[in-house]
mmCIF file of C-alpha atoms and ligand atoms in Angstrom:
data_model
loop_
_atom_site.group_PDB
_atom_site.id
_atom_site.type_symbol
_atom_site.label_atom_id
_atom_site.label_comp_id
_atom_site.label_asym_id
_atom_site.label_seq_id
_atom_site.Cartn_x
_atom_site.Cartn_y
_atom_site.Cartn_z
ATOM 1 C CA UNK A 1 -219.074 70.995 74.334
ATOM 2 C CA UNK A 2 -221.349 71.814 71.408
ATOM 3 C CA UNK A 3 -221.485 69.048 68.793
ATOM 4 C CA UNK A 4 -220.538 69.995 65.239
ATOM 5 C CA UNK A 5 -222.683 67.284 63.667
ATOM 6 C CA UNK A 6 -223.768 67.716 60.051
ATOM 7 C CA UNK A 7 -227.061 66.034 59.232
ATOM 8 C CA UNK A 8 -227.317 64.567 55.714
ATOM 9 C CA UNK A 9 -230.366 65.916 53.890
ATOM 10 C CA UNK A 10 -229.687 64.239 50.570
ATOM 11 C CA UNK A 11 -227.031 61.973 49.040
ATOM 12 C CA UNK A 12 -226.337 62.131 45.328
ATOM 13 C CA UNK A 13 -224.300 59.155 44.013
ATOM 14 C CA UNK A 14 -221.877 60.379 41.319
ATOM 15 C CA UNK A 15 -219.576 57.470 40.578
ATOM 16 C CA UNK A 16 -219.157 53.840 41.611
ATOM 17 C CA UNK A 17 -215.735 52.431 40.740
ATOM 18 C CA UNK A 18 -213.818 49.226 41.435
ATOM 19 C CA UNK A 19 -212.217 50.649 44.538
ATOM 20 C CA UNK A 20 -213.952 53.882 45.497
ATOM 21 C CA UNK A 21 -217.260 55.666 45.144
ATOM 22 C CA UNK A 22 -217.935 59.378 45.015
ATOM 23 C CA UNK A 23 -221.056 61.053 46.365
ATOM 24 C CA UNK A 24 -222.187 64.598 47.024
ATOM 25 C CA UNK A 25 -224.006 65.041 50.329
ATOM 26 C CA UNK A 26 -226.242 67.997 51.014
ATOM 27 C CA UNK A 27 -225.873 68.714 54.732
ATOM 28 C CA UNK A 28 -227.442 70.842 57.421
ATOM 29 C CA UNK A 29 -224.714 72.752 59.245
ATOM 30 C CA UNK A 30 -224.662 73.328 63.044
ATOM 31 C CA UNK A 31 -225.892 76.905 62.423
ATOM 32 C CA UNK A 32 -228.926 75.659 60.496
ATOM 33 C CA UNK A 33 -227.606 76.630 57.051
ATOM 34 C CA UNK A 34 -226.995 74.067 54.326
ATOM 35 C CA UNK A 35 -223.915 73.168 52.316
ATOM 36 C CA UNK A 36 -222.579 70.344 50.140
ATOM 37 C CA UNK A 37 -219.797 67.830 50.897
ATOM 38 C CA UNK A 38 -217.968 65.824 48.234
ATOM 39 C CA UNK A 39 -217.261 62.428 49.823
ATOM 40 C CA UNK A 40 -215.170 59.501 48.619
ATOM 41 C CA UNK A 41 -216.057 56.120 50.171
ATOM 42 C CA UNK A 42 -213.173 53.667 50.486
ATOM 43 C CA UNK A 43 -213.020 50.085 51.876
ATOM 44 C CA UNK A 44 -209.950 50.812 54.040
ATOM 45 C CA UNK A 45 -206.365 49.714 53.622
ATOM 46 C CA UNK A 46 -203.318 48.310 55.354
ATOM 47 C CA UNK A 47 -199.637 49.243 55.262
ATOM 48 C CA UNK A 48 -196.624 47.371 56.624
ATOM 49 C CA UNK A 49 -193.320 48.600 58.061
ATOM 50 C CA UNK A 50 -191.078 45.579 57.374
ATOM 51 C CA UNK A 51 -187.863 45.718 59.420
ATOM 52 C CA UNK A 52 -184.926 43.431 58.650
ATOM 53 C CA UNK A 53 -182.570 42.074 61.313
ATOM 54 C CA UNK A 54 -179.700 44.178 59.897
ATOM 55 C CA UNK A 55 -181.613 47.394 60.663
ATOM 56 C CA UNK A 56 -183.164 48.207 57.326
ATOM 57 C CA UNK A 57 -186.740 48.646 56.118
ATOM 58 C CA UNK A 58 -188.344 47.348 52.932
ATOM 59 C CA UNK A 59 -189.967 49.961 50.674
ATOM 60 C CA UNK A 60 -191.400 49.632 47.175
ATOM 61 C CA UNK A 61 -190.835 51.951 44.234
ATOM 62 C CA UNK A 62 -193.876 52.485 42.060
ATOM 63 C CA UNK A 63 -195.465 54.955 39.669
ATOM 64 C CA UNK A 64 -198.468 56.772 41.153
ATOM 65 C CA UNK A 65 -200.800 58.031 38.449
ATOM 66 C CA UNK A 66 -202.563 60.736 40.521
ATOM 67 C CA UNK A 67 -199.124 62.261 41.248
ATOM 68 C CA UNK A 68 -197.643 61.512 37.786
ATOM 69 C CA UNK A 69 -194.427 60.414 39.448
ATOM 70 C CA UNK A 70 -192.604 57.489 41.018
ATOM 71 C CA UNK A 71 -192.299 57.383 44.774
ATOM 72 C CA UNK A 72 -191.009 54.980 47.411
ATOM 73 C CA UNK A 73 -193.629 53.724 49.843
ATOM 74 C CA UNK A 74 -193.977 51.073 52.501
ATOM 75 C CA UNK A 75 -195.895 48.059 51.109
ATOM 76 C CA UNK A 76 -199.653 48.589 51.254
ATOM 77 C CA UNK A 77 -202.932 47.584 49.729
ATOM 78 C CA UNK A 78 -206.653 47.934 50.071
ATOM 79 C CA UNK A 79 -208.775 45.612 52.149
ATOM 80 C CA UNK A 80 -211.005 43.130 50.376
ATOM 81 C CA UNK A 81 -214.579 43.027 51.661
ATOM 82 C CA UNK A 82 -214.615 41.514 55.171
ATOM 83 C CA UNK A 83 -210.875 40.789 55.080
ATOM 84 C CA UNK A 84 -208.940 40.758 58.338
ATOM 85 C CA UNK A 85 -206.372 43.618 58.305
ATOM 86 C CA UNK A 86 -203.534 41.402 59.615
ATOM 87 C CA UNK A 87 -203.938 38.738 56.928
ATOM 88 C CA UNK A 88 -204.256 41.479 54.305
ATOM 89 C CA UNK A 89 -200.970 42.978 55.576
ATOM 90 C CA UNK A 90 -199.129 39.649 55.273
ATOM 91 C CA UNK A 91 -200.574 39.074 51.794
ATOM 92 C CA UNK A 92 -199.625 42.544 50.511
ATOM 93 C CA UNK A 93 -196.125 42.270 51.970
ATOM 94 C CA UNK A 94 -195.535 38.961 50.245
ATOM 95 C CA UNK A 95 -197.107 40.002 46.921
ATOM 96 C CA UNK A 96 -195.179 43.254 46.620
ATOM 97 C CA UNK A 97 -191.821 42.393 48.187
ATOM 98 C CA UNK A 98 -191.575 38.593 48.339
ATOM 99 C CA UNK A 99 -190.909 38.801 52.087
ATOM 100 C CA UNK A 100 -192.785 36.622 54.549
ATOM 101 C CA UNK A 101 -192.964 37.845 58.152
ATOM 102 C CA UNK A 102 -192.742 35.735 61.266
ATOM 103 C CA UNK A 103 -194.190 38.413 63.503
ATOM 104 C CA UNK A 104 -196.763 41.100 62.790
ATOM 105 C CA UNK A 105 -197.954 43.768 65.185
ATOM 106 C CA UNK A 106 -200.597 46.461 64.740
ATOM 107 C CA UNK A 107 -199.016 49.834 65.536
ATOM 108 C CA UNK A 108 -201.909 52.215 64.896
ATOM 109 C CA UNK A 109 -204.587 53.205 62.419
ATOM 110 C CA UNK A 110 -205.429 56.594 60.939
ATOM 111 C CA UNK A 111 -207.663 58.305 58.402
ATOM 112 C CA UNK A 112 -205.588 59.261 55.381
ATOM 113 C CA UNK A 113 -207.705 62.182 54.068
ATOM 114 C CA UNK A 114 -210.619 63.062 56.380
ATOM 115 C CA UNK A 115 -211.440 66.187 54.383
ATOM 116 C CA UNK A 116 -212.935 64.183 51.546
ATOM 117 C CA UNK A 117 -212.538 60.439 52.112
ATOM 118 C CA UNK A 118 -213.344 57.828 54.791
ATOM 119 C CA UNK A 119 -210.269 55.679 54.065
ATOM 120 C CA UNK A 120 -208.958 54.155 57.301
ATOM 121 C CA UNK A 121 -205.407 52.812 57.139
ATOM 122 C CA UNK A 122 -204.028 50.189 59.548
ATOM 123 C CA UNK A 123 -200.252 50.238 60.000
ATOM 124 C CA UNK A 124 -198.378 47.110 61.062
ATOM 125 C CA UNK A 125 -194.788 46.422 62.045
ATOM 126 C CA UNK A 126 -193.397 43.211 60.547
ATOM 127 C CA UNK A 127 -190.256 41.425 61.751
ATOM 128 C CA UNK A 128 -188.616 38.026 61.306
ATOM 129 C CA UNK A 129 -188.523 38.448 57.525
ATOM 130 C CA UNK A 130 -187.620 35.711 55.074
ATOM 131 C CA UNK A 131 -187.151 36.364 51.376
ATOM 132 C CA UNK A 132 -189.368 34.490 48.918
ATOM 133 C CA UNK A 133 -190.701 35.334 45.460
ATOM 134 C CA UNK A 134 -192.647 38.469 44.477
ATOM 135 C CA UNK A 135 -196.033 38.135 42.797
ATOM 136 C CA UNK A 136 -197.646 41.530 42.319
ATOM 137 C CA UNK A 137 -201.123 42.064 40.810
ATOM 138 C CA UNK A 138 -201.307 42.000 36.997
ATOM 139 C CA UNK A 139 -201.510 45.785 36.712
ATOM 140 C CA UNK A 140 -199.043 46.499 39.508
ATOM 141 C CA UNK A 141 -195.385 47.264 38.739
ATOM 142 C CA UNK A 142 -193.358 47.519 41.903
ATOM 143 C CA UNK A 143 -189.753 47.082 42.925
ATOM 144 C CA UNK A 144 -188.732 46.313 46.472
ATOM 145 C CA UNK A 145 -185.708 48.015 47.987
ATOM 146 C CA UNK A 146 -184.014 47.873 51.378
ATOM 147 C CA UNK A 147 -183.184 51.237 52.909
ATOM 148 C CA UNK A 148 -181.474 52.478 56.053
ATOM 149 C CA UNK A 149 -183.157 55.162 58.177
ATOM 150 C CA UNK A 150 -180.639 57.731 56.884
ATOM 151 C CA UNK A 151 -181.442 56.809 53.275
ATOM 152 C CA UNK A 152 -185.150 57.055 54.086
ATOM 153 C CA UNK A 153 -184.737 60.565 55.488
ATOM 154 C CA UNK A 154 -182.750 61.568 52.386
ATOM 155 C CA UNK A 155 -185.485 60.195 50.130
ATOM 156 C CA UNK A 156 -188.012 62.197 52.132
ATOM 157 C CA UNK A 157 -185.987 65.396 51.744
ATOM 158 C CA UNK A 158 -185.803 64.725 47.992
ATOM 159 C CA UNK A 159 -189.621 64.238 47.896
ATOM 160 C CA UNK A 160 -189.184 60.663 46.678
ATOM 161 C CA UNK A 161 -190.802 59.517 49.890
ATOM 162 C CA UNK A 162 -193.812 61.767 49.783
ATOM 163 C CA UNK A 163 -196.889 60.061 51.231
ATOM 164 C CA UNK A 164 -198.301 60.169 54.757
ATOM 165 C CA UNK A 165 -197.950 56.478 55.698
ATOM 166 C CA UNK A 166 -194.282 56.288 54.684
ATOM 167 C CA UNK A 167 -193.430 59.582 56.396
ATOM 168 C CA UNK A 168 -195.170 58.129 59.467
ATOM 169 C CA UNK A 169 -193.026 54.977 59.117
ATOM 170 C CA UNK A 170 -189.817 57.050 59.097
ATOM 171 C CA UNK A 171 -190.887 59.038 62.172
ATOM 172 C CA UNK A 172 -191.853 55.785 63.935
ATOM 173 C CA UNK A 173 -188.477 54.277 63.023
ATOM 174 C CA UNK A 174 -186.582 57.362 64.228
ATOM 175 C CA UNK A 175 -188.467 57.269 67.510
ATOM 176 C CA UNK A 176 -187.813 53.544 67.912
ATOM 177 C CA UNK A 177 -184.077 54.090 67.379
ATOM 178 C CA UNK A 178 -183.996 56.972 69.837
ATOM 179 C CA UNK A 179 -185.719 54.842 72.492
ATOM 180 C CA UNK A 180 -183.210 52.014 71.879
ATOM 181 C CA UNK A 181 -180.310 54.477 72.242
ATOM 182 C CA UNK A 182 -181.755 55.781 75.501
ATOM 183 C CA UNK A 183 -182.265 52.221 76.678
ATOM 184 C CA UNK A 184 -186.042 52.571 77.045
HETATM 185 MG MG1 LIG B 201 -200.104 48.119 46.790
#
């Protein structure tokens, strides 16, 4: 198999923010020609699928500026430098929803937008939830809500669940239920 590697000839830093940086890389293509790639560097993030014992999942409603709309998402947050993804997941869950989890399991990880960003997202399943107090970041306005799978699918159809990690969570949940019904 022929590798499709793109060698970086030059990196031009454009912007360094609190969370992300943007750079434009000049690259040599596999056919020898050159092109440019606009790349966002991101520290990585975690998301949690918190399942309650009565068969519901915790989502948070929040306004997303890039989309100019409110959506429902599973709790998530970016990794601090050197932070362990599991402890970050427990922290974000508690901050945004007030729930503490007894058990946390890594389900998978995926790149959210490989076309322009290196953000890697770890997704955990949290169970054994106990309700405590919410304490979101100063500039974070979120509201936790418990939804059934059916309500989640309705929210997705209405484009109120409209991001990749939460759509993944619904598909994971649907699959989990199907397996339980089939006794697997
Ligand atoms: Mg968050």
